[in-house]
Amino acid sequence: MKILAIESTAHTIGVAIIESKAKSATAVSKANTKVLSNEIARYPAKLEGFIPRKLADHHAKEYPRVLRAALSKAKVALADIDYFSYSQGPGIGHCLRVGFVGARSLSLLNGKPLIPVNHTVAHVEVGKWACGCADPLVVYVSGGNTQILAKHVERGANYYHVFGETLDVGIGNFLDVMGRELALSPPNAIGFLALAEKGKEFLQLPYTVKGNNLAFSGLQSAALRLKGKHPSADICFSASEVAFSTLVEATERVLCHTGNKEMLIVGGVAQAKRLQQMYSLMAADHGVRFSVVPPVYAGDQAAMIGITAVKHALSKDIRRDVSPNQSMRIDSHAIRW
Amino acid sequence: MLARGAEAKVFHTTYDGEPALAKRRLPKAYRLAALDNTIRKQRTRREAKILRAARAAGAKCAELLKEDEQNCELLLKEVEGTLLSREKTIAPKQAFEAGLQLALLHDAGIVHGDYTTSNLIADGNLVTVIDFGLGEFSNAAEEKATDVLLFEKSIAGRANEPALRSHFEKAYLLHARNGHATLKRVKAIYARMRYASQSQ
Ligand SMILES: Nc1ncnc2c1ncn2[C@@H]1O[C@H](COP(=O)(O)OP(=O)(O)O)[C@@H](O)[C@H]1O
Ligand SMILES: [Fe+2]
Ligand SMILES: [Mg+2]
């Protein structure tokens, strides 16, 4: 089957074409399911942060170009597509609408089903597909999300159960705010992490682990109070050491509870080298296989939506309610594979 | 070694000729040494202090025999029973007891910080609280609510989750001084978590 997928939940608009020869949802692998194209356009990081309306305008403007590029790169015609899919949520309302309208009209015009996909589930599924994991403990770290989750049976059905998460801001937002407030270049997580590597002196900062859960706002305000009093590099270094250590510790707590044999980190922040290093040390200590989602599939893109849609199609699990859902959680619905 | 938690390894030993347990917080390779040492010592010291206060307040918890902050080690009396998290089924009476113990701690100005079924040992209907490494002396509603939330998350998905939750909350309301305010705060945190997950 061929699937066209659209992603537009936040700062990225993307279109991907996926081809799968898998016989069942659990058999989906890199060998039988290929990404034919995976095109994106990203709204550039700005000092003022993100304004929902501007993001949506950007997506609407870029969508036709991205769509054409995805089709031509994949050498696939719209008529060859068996299913259309889109990222249903969670995300920014204005942005979600762009993907929804795009996918819905393609589905209606071509007379093919529309598969709504949970964006968070998609981050997990693309990681499992790319790294060949069967049942990993997953750490999903992106802008607004910091979740530690694993498949868990609840009342007879499988769910991605969230065992630990942030109780205030997502770790990516924390890194972005630090980069912006310290006026780094670029003024976001990337600038922050690059400067953190140059830090020398470790400054004590509040270390918050609440059981399996995390909180970053206390760390954020304490770190920003040091602005101007210490070199920015030392502030970045110390704040990233503390933030990542609390994240790895919370993960270790969950791992001791669930006993998974594989661990996988997904989402944009999974690209942070120091975080990967910490996780590999922790995983080795527990004899757990550790994988990191490859960079192309770490941030938001549409291939993850398409891979997940393949699993939905193969398990005949297509939600009736196709409209965007801003506050969808990963545990909002059962997982049928 | 008797057991391994996320932070500590626990060994059988003796103290004054009597059997005892040594709980040792070993270094974490993933943490910067400067940070790691601070945290392990701080938690060892804190756990000892809180254990004494909790026992003084009448809560059921392990007896502290000796504190060795330099080596990040505590000597404790072994508690009989099974970790609640390892029980195939948890009885509503055990959840009630867990709620009562939490109320005793909170009324003594103690928050546990990791109040999950992995840190409760059950012997029949008796429930003993262990592992105060993340504990704090605090009367903050937010901190107390987090303890309630952690317990509730740790029973999520169990077949009798609603009954466990209601017995736990009932005992807590019955015994905690500001029980209502705390449970209200729990609802607020749930709402905030939903909000956080939608505001990418
Ligand atoms: N006093 C005790 N009596 C019996 N078992 C204990 C006692 N203290 C700890 N344990 C066992 O050791 C494990 C780890 O100890 P814990 O204090 O929970 O440390 P961690 O912070 O590593 O979770 C516990 O889950 C439990 O099985
Ligand atoms: Fe995302
Ligand atoms: Mg413990």
Short mmCIF file of C-alpha atoms in Angstrom, two decimals, chain B residues 23-198:
data_model
loop_
_atom_site.label_atom_id
_atom_site.label_comp_id
_atom_site.label_asym_id
_atom_site.label_seq_id
_atom_site.Cartn_x
_atom_site.Cartn_y
_atom_site.Cartn_z
CA LYS B 23 21.16 0.91 51.89
CA ARG B 24 24.00 2.34 49.83
CA ARG B 25 23.60 5.05 47.21
CA LEU B 26 26.20 4.18 44.59
CA PRO B 27 27.63 6.73 42.14
CA LYS B 28 25.77 7.27 38.87
CA ALA B 29 28.15 7.25 35.92
CA TYR B 30 25.85 9.49 33.90
CA ARG B 31 26.02 12.35 36.39
CA LEU B 32 28.87 14.82 36.65
CA ALA B 33 30.87 13.80 39.75
CA ALA B 34 30.40 17.18 41.41
CA LEU B 35 26.65 16.95 41.00
CA ASP B 36 26.46 13.25 41.82
CA ASN B 37 28.30 13.52 45.14
CA THR B 38 26.17 16.44 46.26
CA ILE B 39 22.95 14.64 45.46
CA ARG B 40 23.85 11.31 47.01
CA LYS B 41 25.04 12.89 50.26
CA GLN B 42 22.11 15.25 50.42
CA ARG B 43 19.62 12.45 49.93
CA THR B 44 21.30 10.18 52.46
CA ARG B 45 21.27 12.94 55.06
CA ARG B 46 17.73 13.91 54.22
CA GLU B 47 16.42 10.35 54.32
CA ALA B 48 17.90 9.83 57.80
CA LYS B 49 16.43 13.05 59.12
CA ILE B 50 13.01 12.37 57.67
CA LEU B 51 12.94 8.75 58.85
CA ARG B 52 13.44 9.95 62.42
CA ALA B 53 10.76 12.60 62.11
CA ALA B 54 8.31 10.21 60.45
CA ARG B 55 8.69 7.63 63.18
CA ALA B 56 8.30 10.31 65.81
CA ALA B 57 5.05 11.31 64.10
CA GLY B 58 3.76 7.75 64.42
CA ALA B 59 3.99 6.78 60.76
CA LYS B 60 4.92 3.18 60.01
CA CYS B 61 8.38 3.25 58.46
CA ALA B 62 11.68 1.38 58.65
CA GLU B 63 13.73 1.93 61.79
CA LEU B 64 17.00 3.79 61.25
CA LEU B 65 19.96 2.17 63.00
CA LYS B 66 22.91 4.16 61.70
CA GLU B 67 23.74 6.98 59.31
CA ASP B 68 26.97 7.26 57.33
CA GLU B 69 26.77 10.33 55.12
CA GLN B 70 30.37 10.10 53.84
CA ASN B 71 29.71 6.69 52.31
CA CYS B 72 26.12 7.52 51.42
CA GLU B 73 24.92 4.60 53.48
CA LEU B 74 22.12 4.01 55.97
CA LEU B 75 21.67 0.97 58.20
CA LEU B 76 18.00 0.04 58.54
CA LYS B 77 15.92 -2.66 60.17
CA GLU B 78 14.47 -5.04 57.61
CA VAL B 79 10.73 -4.66 57.09
CA GLU B 80 8.78 -7.91 56.68
CA GLY B 81 6.46 -8.21 53.71
CA THR B 82 6.23 -7.65 49.96
CA LEU B 83 6.59 -4.51 47.88
CA LEU B 84 3.08 -3.37 47.03
CA SER B 85 4.12 -2.97 43.39
CA ARG B 86 4.97 -6.68 43.23
CA GLU B 87 1.58 -7.80 44.63
CA LYS B 88 -0.57 -9.40 41.94
CA THR B 89 -3.59 -7.68 43.39
CA ILE B 90 -3.70 -4.84 45.86
CA ALA B 91 -6.55 -4.91 48.39
CA PRO B 92 -8.63 -1.75 48.95
CA LYS B 93 -7.71 -2.06 52.64
CA GLN B 94 -4.04 -1.76 51.73
CA ALA B 95 -4.79 1.36 49.67
CA PHE B 96 -6.70 2.73 52.66
CA GLU B 97 -3.66 2.11 54.84
CA ALA B 98 -1.43 3.83 52.26
CA GLY B 99 -3.72 6.87 52.42
CA LEU B 100 -3.63 6.90 56.19
CA GLN B 101 0.18 6.70 56.32
CA LEU B 102 0.46 9.54 53.84
CA ALA B 103 -1.88 11.67 55.95
CA LEU B 104 0.30 11.03 59.02
CA LEU B 105 3.40 12.12 57.11
CA HIS B 106 1.79 15.24 55.67
CA ASP B 107 0.41 16.30 59.03
CA ALA B 108 3.93 16.05 60.41
CA GLY B 109 5.11 18.43 57.66
CA ILE B 110 6.77 15.66 55.66
CA VAL B 111 6.33 15.05 51.95
CA HIS B 112 7.68 11.75 50.67
CA GLY B 113 8.57 12.73 47.11
CA ASP B 114 8.30 9.20 45.66
CA TYR B 115 5.11 7.84 47.17
CA THR B 116 4.54 4.91 44.82
CA THR B 117 3.70 1.25 45.34
CA SER B 118 7.42 0.53 44.81
CA ASN B 119 8.16 2.27 48.10
CA LEU B 120 5.46 0.67 50.22
CA ILE B 121 5.93 -2.73 51.83
CA ALA B 122 2.75 -4.62 52.67
CA ASP B 123 2.37 -7.33 55.28
CA GLY B 124 -1.28 -8.29 55.14
CA ASN B 125 -3.16 -5.05 55.66
CA LEU B 126 -0.21 -3.34 57.31
CA VAL B 127 1.68 -0.94 55.06
CA THR B 128 5.15 0.37 55.83
CA VAL B 129 6.67 3.35 54.05
CA ILE B 130 10.30 3.16 52.85
CA ASP B 131 12.69 5.23 50.72
CA PHE B 132 12.58 8.86 51.86
CA GLY B 133 15.46 9.95 49.63
CA LEU B 134 13.29 12.43 47.73
CA GLY B 135 11.48 13.52 50.89
CA GLU B 136 11.26 17.05 52.17
CA PHE B 137 10.01 18.99 55.13
CA SER B 138 7.25 21.01 53.55
CA ASN B 139 3.63 21.97 54.02
CA ALA B 140 3.21 23.18 50.44
CA ALA B 141 -0.07 22.04 48.89
CA GLU B 142 1.69 21.41 45.57
CA GLU B 143 4.20 19.02 47.14
CA LYS B 144 1.54 17.13 49.09
CA ALA B 145 -0.63 16.88 46.00
CA THR B 146 2.32 15.43 44.09
CA ASP B 147 2.56 12.59 46.65
CA VAL B 148 -1.12 11.77 46.11
CA LEU B 149 -0.68 11.95 42.36
CA LEU B 150 2.35 9.65 42.43
CA PHE B 151 0.47 7.01 44.36
CA GLU B 152 -2.51 7.25 42.03
CA LYS B 153 -0.30 6.99 38.96
CA SER B 154 1.38 3.93 40.42
CA ILE B 155 -1.93 2.04 40.66
CA ALA B 156 -3.17 3.16 37.24
CA GLY B 157 -4.21 0.29 35.02
CA ARG B 158 -4.88 -2.15 37.86
CA ALA B 159 -8.20 -3.93 37.47
CA ASN B 160 -9.58 -2.43 40.70
CA GLU B 161 -8.01 1.01 40.22
CA PRO B 162 -11.22 2.97 41.01
CA ALA B 163 -11.74 1.13 44.32
CA LEU B 164 -8.08 1.55 45.26
CA ARG B 165 -8.18 5.23 44.44
CA SER B 166 -11.37 5.85 46.41
CA HIS B 167 -10.14 3.97 49.50
CA PHE B 168 -6.82 5.79 49.33
CA GLU B 169 -8.49 9.19 49.06
CA LYS B 170 -11.06 8.34 51.73
CA ALA B 171 -8.39 7.47 54.26
CA TYR B 172 -6.42 10.56 53.31
CA LEU B 173 -9.44 12.86 53.69
CA LEU B 174 -10.39 11.25 56.99
CA HIS B 175 -6.96 11.69 58.53
CA ALA B 176 -5.15 14.60 56.88
CA ARG B 177 -5.70 18.06 58.28
CA ASN B 178 -5.95 19.82 54.91
CA GLY B 179 -7.05 16.79 52.94
CA HIS B 180 -9.66 18.61 50.89
CA ALA B 181 -7.26 21.35 49.81
CA THR B 182 -4.66 18.78 48.80
CA LEU B 183 -7.06 16.72 46.71
CA LYS B 184 -8.27 19.89 45.01
CA ARG B 185 -4.68 20.65 44.11
CA VAL B 186 -4.29 17.16 42.68
CA LYS B 187 -7.11 17.92 40.23
CA ALA B 188 -5.38 21.18 39.28
CA ILE B 189 -2.13 19.35 38.50
CA TYR B 190 -3.95 16.83 36.31
CA ALA B 191 -5.50 19.75 34.41
CA ARG B 192 -2.14 21.48 34.04
CA MET B 193 -0.52 18.29 32.71
CA ARG B 194 -3.22 18.06 30.05
CA TYR B 195 -2.59 21.70 29.16
CA ALA B 196 1.19 21.20 28.99
CA SER B 197 0.73 18.34 26.56
CA GLN B 198 -1.28 20.47 24.16
#
